[in-house]
mmCIF file of C-alpha atoms in Angstrom:
data_model
loop_
_atom_site.group_PDB
_atom_site.id
_atom_site.type_symbol
_atom_site.label_atom_id
_atom_site.label_comp_id
_atom_site.label_asym_id
_atom_site.label_seq_id
_atom_site.Cartn_x
_atom_site.Cartn_y
_atom_site.Cartn_z
ATOM 1 C CA GLY A 6 121.287 123.669 70.776
ATOM 2 C CA ASN A 7 117.551 124.172 70.504
ATOM 3 C CA SER A 8 116.157 127.609 69.745
ATOM 4 C CA VAL A 9 112.930 129.577 69.482
ATOM 5 C CA THR A 10 111.892 132.430 67.245
ATOM 6 C CA GLN A 11 109.211 134.663 68.593
ATOM 7 C CA MET A 12 106.923 137.195 66.997
ATOM 8 C CA GLU A 13 108.317 140.706 67.116
ATOM 9 C CA GLY A 14 106.439 143.172 69.192
ATOM 10 C CA PRO A 15 105.129 145.294 70.587
ATOM 11 C CA VAL A 16 101.513 144.234 70.230
ATOM 12 C CA THR A 17 98.734 146.643 71.174
ATOM 13 C CA LEU A 18 95.134 145.447 71.397
ATOM 14 C CA SER A 19 91.850 146.718 72.682
ATOM 15 C CA GLU A 20 90.193 144.934 75.563
ATOM 16 C CA GLU A 21 88.255 141.809 74.488
ATOM 17 C CA ALA A 22 90.264 141.456 71.265
ATOM 18 C CA PHE A 23 91.693 138.121 70.127
ATOM 19 C CA LEU A 24 95.375 137.558 70.768
ATOM 20 C CA THR A 25 97.917 135.479 68.878
ATOM 21 C CA ILE A 26 101.638 135.561 69.590
ATOM 22 C CA ASN A 27 103.636 133.385 67.241
ATOM 23 C CA CYS A 28 106.437 131.086 68.346
ATOM 24 C CA THR A 29 108.357 128.616 66.208
ATOM 25 C CA TYR A 30 111.091 126.350 67.411
ATOM 26 C CA THR A 31 114.071 124.377 66.179
ATOM 27 C CA ALA A 32 114.848 121.315 68.224
ATOM 28 C CA THR A 33 116.233 117.843 68.259
ATOM 29 C CA GLY A 34 113.447 115.486 69.152
ATOM 30 C CA TYR A 35 110.290 116.716 70.845
ATOM 31 C CA PRO A 36 111.166 118.683 73.946
ATOM 32 C CA SER A 37 108.667 120.272 76.294
ATOM 33 C CA LEU A 38 107.592 123.767 75.277
ATOM 34 C CA PHE A 39 106.703 126.642 77.568
ATOM 35 C CA TRP A 40 105.192 130.082 77.683
ATOM 36 C CA TYR A 41 106.293 132.417 80.444
ATOM 37 C CA VAL A 42 104.825 135.804 81.328
ATOM 38 C CA GLN A 43 106.605 138.754 82.901
ATOM 39 C CA TYR A 44 104.526 141.500 84.486
ATOM 40 C CA PRO A 45 106.141 144.918 85.001
ATOM 41 C CA GLY A 46 108.798 144.885 87.686
ATOM 42 C CA GLU A 47 108.507 141.154 88.292
ATOM 43 C CA GLY A 48 110.276 137.956 87.401
ATOM 44 C CA LEU A 49 109.028 135.471 84.836
ATOM 45 C CA GLN A 50 106.167 133.167 85.729
ATOM 46 C CA LEU A 51 105.254 129.932 84.022
ATOM 47 C CA LEU A 52 102.012 130.509 82.124
ATOM 48 C CA LEU A 53 101.523 127.138 80.445
ATOM 49 C CA LYS A 54 103.384 124.206 79.010
ATOM 50 C CA ALA A 55 103.033 121.229 76.682
ATOM 51 C CA THR A 56 105.154 118.139 77.062
ATOM 52 C CA LYS A 57 104.529 116.302 73.787
ATOM 53 C CA ALA A 58 103.323 116.812 70.250
ATOM 54 C CA ASP A 59 99.631 117.684 69.850
ATOM 55 C CA ASP A 60 99.346 118.567 73.537
ATOM 56 C CA LYS A 61 97.466 121.747 74.366
ATOM 57 C CA GLY A 62 98.592 123.772 77.339
ATOM 58 C CA SER A 63 96.136 126.173 78.906
ATOM 59 C CA ASN A 64 95.935 128.579 81.828
ATOM 60 C CA LYS A 65 94.064 131.798 82.659
ATOM 61 C CA GLY A 66 92.253 131.696 79.303
ATOM 62 C CA PHE A 67 95.490 131.342 77.337
ATOM 63 C CA GLU A 68 96.115 128.322 75.132
ATOM 64 C CA ALA A 69 98.954 126.966 73.010
ATOM 65 C CA THR A 70 99.111 123.764 70.976
ATOM 66 C CA TYR A 71 102.337 121.868 70.344
ATOM 67 C CA ARG A 72 102.380 121.360 66.572
ATOM 68 C CA LYS A 73 105.281 119.265 65.327
ATOM 69 C CA GLU A 74 104.245 119.562 61.663
ATOM 70 C CA THR A 75 104.780 123.305 61.699
ATOM 71 C CA THR A 76 107.245 123.342 64.647
ATOM 72 C CA SER A 77 105.075 125.959 66.290
ATOM 73 C CA PHE A 78 103.647 126.759 69.714
ATOM 74 C CA HIS A 79 101.560 129.874 69.177
ATOM 75 C CA LEU A 80 99.959 131.550 72.188
ATOM 76 C CA GLU A 81 96.273 132.501 71.894
ATOM 77 C CA LYS A 82 93.574 134.087 74.002
ATOM 78 C CA GLY A 83 90.056 134.732 72.867
ATOM 79 C CA SER A 84 89.406 137.920 74.822
ATOM 80 C CA VAL A 85 92.263 139.857 76.378
ATOM 81 C CA GLN A 86 91.984 142.086 79.432
ATOM 82 C CA VAL A 87 93.966 145.113 80.519
ATOM 83 C CA SER A 88 95.533 142.942 83.217
ATOM 84 C CA ASP A 89 97.095 140.734 80.515
ATOM 85 C CA SER A 90 99.485 143.547 79.606
ATOM 86 C CA ALA A 91 102.920 142.004 80.056
ATOM 87 C CA VAL A 92 105.861 140.514 78.173
ATOM 88 C CA TYR A 93 105.405 136.943 76.953
ATOM 89 C CA PHE A 94 108.282 134.539 76.360
ATOM 90 C CA CYS A 95 108.338 131.257 74.506
ATOM 91 C CA ALA A 96 110.923 128.774 75.841
ATOM 92 C CA LEU A 97 112.264 125.243 75.551
ATOM 93 C CA PRO A 98 115.128 123.246 77.033
ATOM 94 C CA PHE A 99 118.509 124.177 75.634
ATOM 95 C CA SER A 100 119.082 120.676 74.326
ATOM 96 C CA GLY A 101 118.012 117.101 74.892
ATOM 97 C CA SER A 102 117.215 116.579 78.530
ATOM 98 C CA ALA A 103 118.950 119.796 79.547
ATOM 99 C CA ARG A 104 117.592 121.473 82.640
ATOM 100 C CA GLN A 105 118.306 124.963 81.451
ATOM 101 C CA LEU A 106 115.841 126.824 79.276
ATOM 102 C CA THR A 107 116.482 128.991 76.269
ATOM 103 C CA PHE A 108 114.034 131.853 75.781
ATOM 104 C CA GLY A 109 112.678 133.771 72.841
ATOM 105 C CA SER A 110 113.159 137.516 72.637
ATOM 106 C CA GLY A 111 109.834 138.257 74.293
ATOM 107 C CA THR A 112 106.722 139.991 72.985
ATOM 108 C CA GLN A 113 105.395 143.058 74.747
ATOM 109 C CA LEU A 114 101.590 143.068 74.904
ATOM 110 C CA THR A 115 99.659 146.198 75.816
ATOM 111 C CA VAL A 116 95.887 145.981 76.202
ATOM 112 C CA LEU A 117 93.977 149.248 76.108
ATOM 113 C CA PRO A 118 90.648 149.714 77.893
ATOM 114 C CA ASP B 17 106.494 129.070 100.295
ATOM 115 C CA ALA B 18 108.269 132.411 99.940
ATOM 116 C CA GLY B 19 109.486 131.678 96.426
ATOM 117 C CA VAL B 20 112.922 132.546 95.107
ATOM 118 C CA ILE B 21 114.273 135.521 97.010
ATOM 119 C CA GLN B 22 116.765 137.903 95.491
ATOM 120 C CA SER B 23 118.531 140.842 97.070
ATOM 121 C CA PRO B 24 118.943 143.661 96.632
ATOM 122 C CA ARG B 25 116.046 144.624 94.358
ATOM 123 C CA HIS B 26 117.944 147.598 93.065
ATOM 124 C CA GLU B 27 121.652 148.371 93.062
ATOM 125 C CA VAL B 28 123.370 151.482 91.803
ATOM 126 C CA THR B 29 127.140 151.459 91.849
ATOM 127 C CA GLU B 30 130.051 153.262 90.322
ATOM 128 C CA MET B 31 132.193 151.769 87.620
ATOM 129 C CA GLY B 32 135.044 149.742 89.062
ATOM 130 C CA GLN B 33 133.226 148.789 92.255
ATOM 131 C CA GLU B 34 132.489 145.234 93.297
ATOM 132 C CA VAL B 35 128.860 144.156 93.183
ATOM 133 C CA THR B 36 127.384 141.092 94.853
ATOM 134 C CA LEU B 37 123.926 139.812 94.041
ATOM 135 C CA ARG B 38 122.269 137.251 96.277
ATOM 136 C CA CYS B 39 119.736 134.514 95.783
ATOM 137 C CA LYS B 40 117.872 132.122 98.049
ATOM 138 C CA PRO B 41 116.230 129.325 96.051
ATOM 139 C CA ILE B 42 113.043 127.505 96.973
ATOM 140 C CA SER B 43 113.645 124.975 99.687
ATOM 141 C CA GLY B 44 114.077 121.516 98.193
ATOM 142 C CA HIS B 45 114.989 122.743 94.730
ATOM 143 C CA ASN B 46 118.397 121.491 93.704
ATOM 144 C CA SER B 47 119.031 123.362 90.456
ATOM 145 C CA LEU B 48 119.761 127.072 90.420
ATOM 146 C CA PHE B 49 120.128 129.370 87.429
ATOM 147 C CA TRP B 50 121.403 132.914 86.972
ATOM 148 C CA TYR B 51 120.039 134.873 84.004
ATOM 149 C CA ARG B 52 120.702 138.391 82.773
ATOM 150 C CA GLN B 53 118.059 140.429 80.947
ATOM 151 C CA THR B 54 118.779 143.415 78.736
ATOM 152 C CA MET B 55 116.833 145.101 75.985
ATOM 153 C CA MET B 56 119.531 144.347 73.448
ATOM 154 C CA ARG B 57 120.230 140.700 74.248
ATOM 155 C CA GLY B 58 117.057 139.518 75.954
ATOM 156 C CA LEU B 59 117.399 136.751 78.532
ATOM 157 C CA GLU B 60 120.802 135.125 78.713
ATOM 158 C CA LEU B 61 121.737 132.172 80.900
ATOM 159 C CA LEU B 62 124.919 132.987 82.761
ATOM 160 C CA ILE B 63 125.485 129.885 84.863
ATOM 161 C CA TYR B 64 123.609 127.064 86.478
ATOM 162 C CA PHE B 65 124.227 124.806 89.443
ATOM 163 C CA ASN B 66 122.983 121.342 90.252
ATOM 164 C CA ASN B 67 123.319 120.178 93.848
ATOM 165 C CA ASN B 68 125.481 123.243 94.530
ATOM 166 C CA VAL B 69 127.977 122.319 91.801
ATOM 167 C CA PRO B 70 128.423 124.608 88.772
ATOM 168 C CA ILE B 71 127.415 122.609 85.708
ATOM 169 C CA ASP B 72 127.560 125.116 82.874
ATOM 170 C CA ASP B 73 129.173 128.540 83.146
ATOM 171 C CA SER B 74 129.665 129.082 79.432
ATOM 172 C CA GLY B 75 127.344 132.074 79.552
ATOM 173 C CA MET B 76 129.440 134.014 82.031
ATOM 174 C CA PRO B 77 130.613 137.022 80.035
ATOM 175 C CA GLU B 78 134.177 137.243 81.269
ATOM 176 C CA ASP B 79 136.429 136.769 84.239
ATOM 177 C CA ARG B 80 134.926 139.754 85.990
ATOM 178 C CA PHE B 81 131.895 137.598 86.723
ATOM 179 C CA SER B 82 131.914 134.800 89.272
ATOM 180 C CA ALA B 83 129.211 132.777 90.967
ATOM 181 C CA LYS B 84 129.162 130.559 93.999
ATOM 182 C CA MET B 85 126.717 128.296 95.736
ATOM 183 C CA PRO B 86 128.183 127.406 99.125
ATOM 184 C CA ASN B 87 125.057 125.537 100.214
ATOM 185 C CA ALA B 88 121.635 124.511 98.990
ATOM 186 C CA SER B 89 119.955 127.670 100.231
ATOM 187 C CA PHE B 90 122.222 130.435 99.001
ATOM 188 C CA SER B 91 124.008 131.621 95.887
ATOM 189 C CA THR B 92 125.889 134.752 94.920
ATOM 190 C CA LEU B 93 126.796 136.378 91.637
ATOM 191 C CA LYS B 94 129.723 138.764 91.887
ATOM 192 C CA ILE B 95 130.985 141.314 89.400
ATOM 193 C CA GLN B 96 134.425 142.761 90.038
ATOM 194 C CA PRO B 97 135.155 145.297 88.711
ATOM 195 C CA SER B 98 131.780 146.422 87.433
ATOM 196 C CA GLU B 99 131.366 148.297 84.147
ATOM 197 C CA PRO B 100 128.454 150.341 82.718
ATOM 198 C CA ARG B 101 127.722 147.580 80.174
ATOM 199 C CA ASP B 102 126.902 145.256 83.081
ATOM 200 C CA SER B 103 123.763 147.294 83.743
ATOM 201 C CA ALA B 104 120.845 144.876 83.445
ATOM 202 C CA VAL B 105 118.279 142.973 85.430
ATOM 203 C CA TYR B 106 119.725 139.808 86.915
ATOM 204 C CA PHE B 107 117.365 136.956 87.674
ATOM 205 C CA CYS B 108 117.840 133.881 89.750
ATOM 206 C CA ALA B 109 115.636 130.833 89.197
ATOM 207 C CA SER B 110 115.431 127.437 90.820
ATOM 208 C CA SER B 111 113.971 124.087 89.907
ATOM 209 C CA LEU B 112 113.745 120.526 91.085
ATOM 210 C CA ALA B 113 116.044 118.504 88.871
ATOM 211 C CA GLY B 114 114.443 115.410 87.457
ATOM 212 C CA GLN B 115 111.323 117.305 86.459
ATOM 213 C CA GLY B 116 112.899 118.729 83.356
ATOM 214 C CA ALA B 117 112.269 122.457 83.266
ATOM 215 C CA ASP B 118 108.759 122.201 84.714
ATOM 216 C CA GLY B 119 109.589 123.535 88.112
ATOM 217 C CA TYR B 120 111.421 126.676 87.026
ATOM 218 C CA THR B 121 110.597 129.481 89.463
ATOM 219 C CA PHE B 122 112.100 132.929 89.021
ATOM 220 C CA GLY B 123 112.903 135.546 91.609
ATOM 221 C CA SER B 124 111.848 139.150 91.164
ATOM 222 C CA GLY B 125 115.284 140.143 89.942
ATOM 223 C CA THR B 126 117.968 142.659 90.843
ATOM 224 C CA ARG B 127 118.120 145.763 88.695
ATOM 225 C CA LEU B 128 121.777 146.745 88.487
ATOM 226 C CA THR B 129 122.856 150.153 87.279
ATOM 227 C CA VAL B 130 126.567 150.868 86.897
ATOM 228 C CA VAL B 131 127.366 154.542 86.417
#
């Protein structure tokens, strides 16, 4: 099945710093790609998605571009805030048109004031 | 919309006891997923249902685990007997099949501790 490899954490940044969390994938074809965020004590929430190559997903100042040449979907934000402290997960469908998602290991982000 | 509702939020039980986790998916969603989250193994898909029918249960660890979905608005995950290594956060998620994985919505999870 498809798989993702995510940047090891934890990541600690100062407020207003630039954020990059790396995600690379292995997949058959060009499945949709996702970033989910998990705030402390909560379930995962969809942060953004891209459904085809060269698409850019964006939400809440976060962006990720679907790059088939490098099989990557890195998450970026130009200026992080303390409220962005959370765990971030890269994900894609398990295989083909599968409904179920497979997730990366998660990257813990802590933003210091 | 109230979202995906899981109960209980926290469960502490003794080894050997039966544990039942509950999930109410979003109304109208017809796919339901049970995931387990641990520090060591991350997020693991245990089982998923489509139109109340189990489609893939290959992630269920062993026979001690069972899941049911008697109707479109309710699912249970049961562990009998429970063991300390079952301690984890269990998430339920639902989606509208036909939209790929776009409509995945997670509940807040049940934190299970088996002592």
